[in-house]
Amino acid sequence: MSSETVATGSGPPPSPPPSGGKIPLPDSNVVIHIVDHASQLPPEFLNPSTEKQLVIGFDCEGIDLSRQGALCIMQLAFPNAVYLVDAVQGGEALVQACKPALESSHVIKVIHDCKRDSEALFFQFGIKLHNVFDTQIAYYLIEEQEGKKRAPDDYISFVSLLADPRYYGASYPEKEEVRFLLRQDPNFWTYRPMSDMMIRAASDDVRFLLQVYRKMMEKLNGKSLWHLALRGTLYCRCFCVTDNDYADWPSLPLLSDKLAAEGYAPEKEILSVLDVPPGKMGRIIGRRGVAIKSVKECCNAEILLGGDKGPPDKVFIIGPVNEVRKAEAILRGKLMDIY
């Protein structure tokens, strides 16, 4: 059976204070559905329309979420309701029922940092997450539009994004509380029935995403929107290494006719995967990360390591072709010194 609860409060979220000060995340009249069977999900989500685009907030929770850790909950945010898709109780059949929407080009999934969520969905359920609006990527594209330069390894957290008055302007102390509980007990998201804290934490991770999306859409220009779609596609593929070079994944987005007509011809962006000999990643990283940081500083490309969640023997490079090739050459040079 499914259950339903309502997060009630004094009304809709107030506007951020003009001074840019922070306020606690407010409650709102949002119905929260706990779903353990596909029939409890909205029909427009289960059967995406090719004529009408759907925009939802999206996130996943689990144990050490990655190819190896277990996915426990998928959160779907609609304008007036949040659906907590319980993968523990609903199992494989429930998650597979969500596959058409998660892979659909007609459903925009608004998510903050899609990489590990995509990896978990792909390796655990064979789902190729597609058509994401990654708010982490969008944030930095807007910063670039405004002439600001991003420092290497400068990744805005969801908490910091919500605190930004341009997008929401609210503090989120509960997030750190949940992180503390996860450090104490990695199985936090597996317990059933879900506690009030689990329900609140899971829903809060998505129910503000649609407002952030609207605010960001007001700022993103056509060029940034294209780069956002492209990088979102590459980020979804990032940790999902395949033997067929992603041949069966959705194709990369093409430049719009409007941008092409305006003469915009950006350099092709790619994802490159560099294999590192077993036990030699330390040479790539360097003491206290100095080596990898120096590569990031001289190459205008995103350089990501598989890390403890895996794959631990690979480096992922995303960016313009020339910058990616430059990063590859430097990293291969470091590996040559090994032999």
Short mmCIF file of C-alpha atoms in Angstrom, two decimals:
data_model
loop_
_atom_site.label_atom_id
_atom_site.label_comp_id
_atom_site.label_asym_id
_atom_site.label_seq_id
_atom_site.Cartn_x
_atom_site.Cartn_y
_atom_site.Cartn_z
CA MET A 1 0.00 0.00 0.00
CA SER A 2 1.09 3.55 -0.57
CA SER A 3 0.80 6.29 1.97
CA GLU A 4 0.28 10.00 1.66
CA THR A 5 1.17 12.90 3.88
CA VAL A 6 0.94 16.65 3.60
CA ALA A 7 3.63 19.11 4.57
CA THR A 8 1.53 21.94 5.93
CA GLY A 9 2.44 25.40 7.02
CA SER A 10 1.29 28.98 6.92
CA GLY A 11 1.19 29.12 3.12
CA PRO A 12 3.48 29.24 0.09
CA PRO A 13 7.20 29.94 0.52
CA PRO A 14 7.87 33.63 1.12
CA SER A 15 10.04 35.59 -1.28
CA PRO A 16 13.74 35.93 -0.35
CA PRO A 17 14.38 39.02 1.78
CA PRO A 18 15.52 42.05 -0.26
CA SER A 19 18.74 42.26 1.73
CA GLY A 20 19.75 38.77 0.58
CA GLY A 21 19.59 37.41 4.14
CA LYS A 22 18.85 33.74 4.74
CA ILE A 23 15.63 32.30 6.10
CA PRO A 24 14.88 28.69 7.06
CA LEU A 25 13.26 26.56 4.37
CA PRO A 26 9.51 26.97 4.92
CA ASP A 27 6.84 24.34 4.92
CA SER A 28 4.26 24.54 2.16
CA ASN A 29 1.03 22.84 1.22
CA VAL A 30 2.69 20.11 -0.79
CA VAL A 31 1.22 16.63 -0.83
CA ILE A 32 3.88 13.94 -0.43
CA HIS A 33 3.07 10.51 -1.86
CA ILE A 34 5.04 7.43 -0.85
CA VAL A 35 4.85 5.14 -3.85
CA ASP A 36 5.40 1.39 -3.88
CA HIS A 37 3.45 0.57 -7.05
CA ALA A 38 3.56 2.17 -10.49
CA SER A 39 -0.21 2.72 -10.52
CA GLN A 40 0.29 5.42 -7.86
CA LEU A 41 2.39 7.60 -10.19
CA PRO A 42 0.91 10.34 -12.42
CA PRO A 43 -0.13 9.05 -15.87
CA GLU A 44 1.67 11.93 -17.59
CA PHE A 45 4.91 10.69 -16.03
CA LEU A 46 4.41 7.01 -16.79
CA ASN A 47 3.43 7.73 -20.39
CA PRO A 48 5.35 10.80 -21.56
CA SER A 49 3.62 12.79 -24.27
CA THR A 50 5.48 13.68 -27.44
CA GLU A 51 3.29 16.78 -27.75
CA LYS A 52 3.65 18.32 -24.30
CA GLN A 53 6.91 18.65 -22.40
CA LEU A 54 6.89 17.77 -18.71
CA VAL A 55 9.30 19.34 -16.21
CA ILE A 56 9.94 17.60 -12.87
CA GLY A 57 12.40 17.90 -10.02
CA PHE A 58 14.43 14.71 -9.65
CA ASP A 59 16.88 13.13 -7.21
CA CYS A 60 17.90 9.74 -5.85
CA GLU A 61 18.84 8.53 -2.36
CA GLY A 62 20.58 5.33 -1.40
CA ILE A 63 23.49 3.56 0.22
CA ASP A 64 26.73 5.00 -1.15
CA LEU A 65 24.86 5.89 -4.34
CA SER A 66 26.83 4.70 -7.37
CA ARG A 67 27.14 1.56 -9.51
CA GLN A 68 27.74 -0.48 -6.37
CA GLY A 69 25.64 1.19 -3.69
CA ALA A 70 21.91 0.47 -3.53
CA LEU A 71 19.37 2.97 -4.84
CA CYS A 72 16.58 3.21 -2.26
CA ILE A 73 14.37 6.18 -3.21
CA MET A 74 13.72 8.25 -6.32
CA GLN A 75 12.12 11.63 -5.70
CA LEU A 76 9.87 13.25 -8.30
CA ALA A 77 8.69 16.83 -7.75
CA PHE A 78 5.63 18.23 -9.51
CA PRO A 79 4.27 21.76 -8.94
CA ASN A 80 2.01 20.72 -6.06
CA ALA A 81 3.11 17.21 -5.13
CA VAL A 82 6.21 15.14 -4.43
CA TYR A 83 6.34 11.42 -5.16
CA LEU A 84 8.83 9.32 -3.19
CA VAL A 85 9.33 6.23 -5.33
CA ASP A 86 10.26 3.50 -2.86
CA ALA A 87 12.70 1.20 -4.66
CA VAL A 88 13.09 -0.90 -1.49
CA GLN A 89 9.40 -1.82 -1.26
CA GLY A 90 8.48 -1.51 -4.93
CA GLY A 91 11.56 -3.27 -6.25
CA GLU A 92 12.74 -3.66 -9.83
CA ALA A 93 9.25 -3.48 -11.36
CA LEU A 94 8.54 -0.06 -9.87
CA VAL A 95 11.85 1.44 -10.99
CA GLN A 96 11.47 -0.02 -14.49
CA ALA A 97 8.04 1.60 -14.76
CA CYS A 98 9.85 4.95 -14.47
CA LYS A 99 12.33 4.11 -17.25
CA PRO A 100 10.38 5.62 -20.19
CA ALA A 101 10.17 9.01 -18.45
CA LEU A 102 13.76 8.98 -17.19
CA GLU A 103 15.02 8.24 -20.71
CA SER A 104 12.50 10.49 -22.49
CA SER A 105 13.52 13.62 -24.38
CA HIS A 106 10.05 14.99 -23.60
CA VAL A 107 10.52 14.99 -19.81
CA ILE A 108 13.02 17.47 -18.36
CA LYS A 109 14.56 16.14 -15.17
CA VAL A 110 15.76 19.06 -13.00
CA ILE A 111 18.54 17.70 -10.82
CA HIS A 112 21.57 18.96 -8.93
CA ASP A 113 24.68 17.03 -10.05
CA CYS A 114 23.41 14.11 -12.09
CA LYS A 115 26.59 12.01 -12.35
CA ARG A 116 26.22 9.47 -9.53
CA ASP A 117 22.44 9.25 -9.88
CA SER A 118 22.88 8.39 -13.56
CA GLU A 119 25.55 5.82 -12.71
CA ALA A 120 23.31 4.09 -10.16
CA LEU A 121 20.34 4.01 -12.53
CA PHE A 122 22.43 2.61 -15.38
CA PHE A 123 24.33 -0.13 -13.59
CA GLN A 124 21.54 -1.20 -11.25
CA PHE A 125 18.54 -0.90 -13.58
CA GLY A 126 19.84 -0.39 -17.13
CA ILE A 127 18.29 3.09 -17.28
CA LYS A 128 20.06 5.73 -19.40
CA LEU A 129 19.16 9.01 -17.72
CA HIS A 130 18.53 11.64 -20.40
CA ASN A 131 17.37 15.22 -20.89
CA VAL A 132 18.49 16.60 -17.55
CA PHE A 133 18.60 20.23 -16.48
CA ASP A 134 21.56 20.04 -14.10
CA THR A 135 21.37 23.04 -11.77
CA GLN A 136 25.04 22.69 -10.85
CA ILE A 137 26.05 23.06 -14.51
CA ALA A 138 23.48 25.82 -15.08
CA TYR A 139 24.80 27.81 -12.13
CA TYR A 140 28.29 28.06 -13.62
CA LEU A 141 27.02 28.81 -17.11
CA ILE A 142 25.15 31.78 -15.67
CA GLU A 143 28.29 32.82 -13.82
CA GLU A 144 30.20 32.67 -17.12
CA GLN A 145 27.55 34.82 -18.79
CA GLU A 146 28.20 37.40 -16.10
CA GLY A 147 31.95 37.32 -16.72
CA LYS A 148 32.91 35.32 -13.64
CA LYS A 149 35.59 32.65 -13.83
CA ARG A 150 35.22 29.35 -12.05
CA ALA A 151 38.10 28.02 -9.99
CA PRO A 152 39.17 24.34 -10.34
CA ASP A 153 37.16 22.01 -8.08
CA ASP A 154 34.68 24.79 -7.34
CA TYR A 155 31.42 22.81 -7.24
CA ILE A 156 28.43 24.58 -5.75
CA SER A 157 26.47 22.39 -3.36
CA PHE A 158 22.70 22.18 -3.37
CA VAL A 159 22.67 23.85 0.07
CA SER A 160 24.73 26.78 -1.25
CA LEU A 161 22.57 27.06 -4.35
CA LEU A 162 19.40 27.33 -2.26
CA ALA A 163 21.08 29.95 -0.07
CA ASP A 164 21.75 32.16 -3.11
CA PRO A 165 19.03 34.86 -3.09
CA ARG A 166 19.00 34.88 -6.90
CA TYR A 167 17.53 31.38 -6.90
CA TYR A 168 15.84 30.87 -3.52
CA GLY A 169 17.59 32.61 -0.64
CA ALA A 170 17.02 30.11 2.16
CA SER A 171 19.19 28.13 4.55
CA TYR A 172 18.94 24.33 4.69
CA PRO A 173 20.39 23.13 8.04
CA GLU A 174 18.46 19.85 7.88
CA LYS A 175 20.72 18.67 5.05
CA GLU A 176 23.77 18.61 7.30
CA GLU A 177 21.77 16.75 9.95
CA VAL A 178 20.95 14.00 7.45
CA ARG A 179 24.58 13.84 6.32
CA PHE A 180 25.59 13.33 9.95
CA LEU A 181 23.07 10.50 10.32
CA LEU A 182 24.37 8.90 7.11
CA ARG A 183 27.91 8.97 8.46
CA GLN A 184 26.68 7.28 11.64
CA ASP A 185 24.53 4.74 9.78
CA PRO A 186 25.05 4.28 6.00
CA ASN A 187 21.82 2.21 5.89
CA PHE A 188 19.73 5.25 6.85
CA TRP A 189 17.69 5.22 3.60
CA THR A 190 16.85 1.50 3.80
CA TYR A 191 14.65 1.53 6.90
CA ARG A 192 10.91 1.05 6.49
CA PRO A 193 8.47 2.47 7.22
CA MET A 194 10.14 5.78 6.44
CA SER A 195 10.48 8.10 9.40
CA ASP A 196 9.17 11.66 9.31
CA MET A 197 12.76 12.87 8.96
CA MET A 198 13.38 10.60 5.97
CA ILE A 199 10.20 11.80 4.27
CA ARG A 200 10.99 15.46 4.92
CA ALA A 201 14.64 15.16 3.87
CA ALA A 202 13.83 13.27 0.67
CA SER A 203 11.08 15.68 -0.36
CA ASP A 204 13.11 18.80 0.50
CA ASP A 205 15.85 17.64 -1.89
CA VAL A 206 13.46 18.07 -4.83
CA ARG A 207 10.50 20.29 -4.00
CA PHE A 208 12.47 23.52 -4.46
CA LEU A 209 14.06 22.50 -7.75
CA LEU A 210 11.22 23.70 -9.96
CA GLN A 211 11.45 27.22 -8.55
CA VAL A 212 15.24 27.18 -9.02
CA TYR A 213 14.65 25.98 -12.59
CA ARG A 214 12.30 28.88 -13.34
CA LYS A 215 14.76 31.42 -11.93
CA MET A 216 17.63 29.96 -13.93
CA MET A 217 15.61 29.84 -17.15
CA GLU A 218 15.06 33.59 -16.80
CA LYS A 219 18.84 34.09 -16.85
CA LEU A 220 20.18 31.53 -19.33
CA ASN A 221 20.70 32.75 -22.87
CA GLY A 222 20.40 30.58 -25.98
CA LYS A 223 24.09 29.71 -26.13
CA SER A 224 24.18 28.69 -22.48
CA LEU A 225 21.05 26.58 -22.87
CA TRP A 226 22.70 24.63 -25.67
CA HIS A 227 25.87 24.09 -23.62
CA LEU A 228 23.70 23.05 -20.67
CA ALA A 229 21.92 20.40 -22.75
CA LEU A 230 25.21 19.10 -24.14
CA ARG A 231 27.08 19.00 -20.86
CA GLY A 232 24.10 17.45 -19.11
CA THR A 233 24.16 14.64 -21.66
CA LEU A 234 27.90 14.13 -21.19
CA TYR A 235 27.58 14.23 -17.40
CA CYS A 236 24.87 11.55 -17.50
CA ARG A 237 27.29 9.33 -19.44
CA CYS A 238 30.32 10.23 -17.35
CA PHE A 239 30.70 7.32 -14.92
CA CYS A 240 28.66 4.93 -17.09
CA VAL A 241 31.62 3.50 -19.01
CA THR A 242 30.61 1.06 -21.74
CA ASP A 243 32.49 -1.08 -24.25
CA ASN A 244 30.62 0.35 -27.24
CA ASP A 245 31.51 4.03 -26.74
CA TYR A 246 27.92 4.89 -25.72
CA ALA A 247 26.55 3.81 -29.12
CA ASP A 248 23.21 2.82 -27.59
CA TRP A 249 22.84 5.99 -25.52
CA PRO A 250 20.74 8.98 -26.66
CA SER A 251 22.61 11.09 -29.19
CA LEU A 252 24.22 14.38 -28.23
CA PRO A 253 22.04 17.46 -28.80
CA LEU A 254 22.55 19.34 -32.04
CA LEU A 255 23.06 23.07 -32.29
CA SER A 256 19.71 24.79 -32.80
CA ASP A 257 18.86 26.26 -36.19
CA LYS A 258 18.57 29.69 -34.58
CA LEU A 259 22.09 29.63 -33.14
CA ALA A 260 23.47 28.21 -36.39
CA ALA A 261 21.75 30.99 -38.35
CA GLU A 262 23.35 33.53 -36.02
CA GLY A 263 26.76 32.13 -36.97
CA TYR A 264 27.48 30.54 -33.60
CA ALA A 265 29.98 27.71 -34.12
CA PRO A 266 31.23 26.44 -30.76
CA GLU A 267 34.06 23.96 -30.56
CA LYS A 268 32.85 20.38 -30.26
CA GLU A 269 32.68 19.12 -26.66
CA ILE A 270 33.44 15.52 -25.80
CA LEU A 271 33.80 13.04 -22.95
CA SER A 272 37.12 11.20 -22.83
CA VAL A 273 37.92 8.30 -20.49
CA LEU A 274 41.57 7.75 -19.60
CA ASP A 275 42.64 4.39 -18.15
CA VAL A 276 45.16 4.48 -15.30
CA PRO A 277 47.32 1.43 -14.42
CA PRO A 278 46.27 -0.27 -11.17
CA GLY A 279 47.72 1.40 -8.11
CA LYS A 280 49.05 4.40 -10.06
CA MET A 281 46.25 6.92 -9.53
CA GLY A 282 48.34 8.56 -6.82
CA ARG A 283 50.79 9.74 -9.46
CA ILE A 284 47.95 11.45 -11.32
CA ILE A 285 46.59 13.07 -8.18
CA GLY A 286 49.90 14.00 -6.55
CA ARG A 287 50.54 14.80 -2.92
CA ARG A 288 47.52 16.65 -1.48
CA GLY A 289 46.06 16.79 -4.99
CA VAL A 290 48.72 19.18 -6.32
CA ALA A 291 49.34 17.29 -9.58
CA ILE A 292 45.72 16.98 -10.71
CA LYS A 293 45.01 20.56 -9.63
CA SER A 294 47.82 21.86 -11.84
CA VAL A 295 46.33 20.05 -14.85
CA LYS A 296 42.90 21.51 -14.13
CA GLU A 297 44.34 25.01 -13.88
CA CYS A 298 45.97 24.88 -17.30
CA CYS A 299 43.16 23.11 -19.19
CA ASN A 300 39.67 24.49 -19.72
CA ALA A 301 38.08 21.10 -19.17
CA GLU A 302 36.29 19.22 -16.42
CA ILE A 303 38.52 16.49 -14.97
CA LEU A 304 36.82 13.95 -12.72
CA LEU A 305 38.16 10.90 -10.92
CA GLY A 306 36.20 7.70 -10.38
CA GLY A 307 37.27 7.69 -6.75
CA ASP A 308 36.27 5.25 -4.04
CA LYS A 309 32.79 4.82 -5.53
CA GLY A 310 34.40 3.75 -8.79
CA PRO A 311 35.59 3.16 -11.32
CA PRO A 312 38.82 3.84 -9.41
CA ASP A 313 41.19 3.31 -12.35
CA LYS A 314 39.76 5.93 -14.71
CA VAL A 315 39.91 9.68 -15.27
CA PHE A 316 36.98 11.38 -17.01
CA ILE A 317 37.58 14.55 -19.02
CA ILE A 318 34.73 16.71 -20.36
CA GLY A 319 35.10 19.85 -22.43
CA PRO A 320 36.08 21.34 -25.80
CA VAL A 321 38.05 18.88 -27.95
CA ASN A 322 41.32 20.83 -27.92
CA GLU A 323 41.24 21.30 -24.15
CA VAL A 324 40.40 17.64 -23.59
CA ARG A 325 43.28 16.53 -25.83
CA LYS A 326 45.61 18.88 -23.96
CA ALA A 327 44.57 17.40 -20.61
CA GLU A 328 44.97 13.86 -22.00
CA ALA A 329 48.53 14.62 -23.17
CA ILE A 330 49.57 16.02 -19.80
CA LEU A 331 48.06 13.13 -17.88
CA ARG A 332 49.58 10.52 -20.20
CA GLY A 333 52.91 12.23 -19.72
CA LYS A 334 52.60 11.70 -15.98
CA LEU A 335 51.77 8.04 -16.57
CA MET A 336 54.77 7.55 -18.88
CA ASP A 337 57.04 8.51 -16.02
CA ILE A 338 55.74 5.43 -14.21
CA TYR A 339 57.18 2.84 -16.51
#
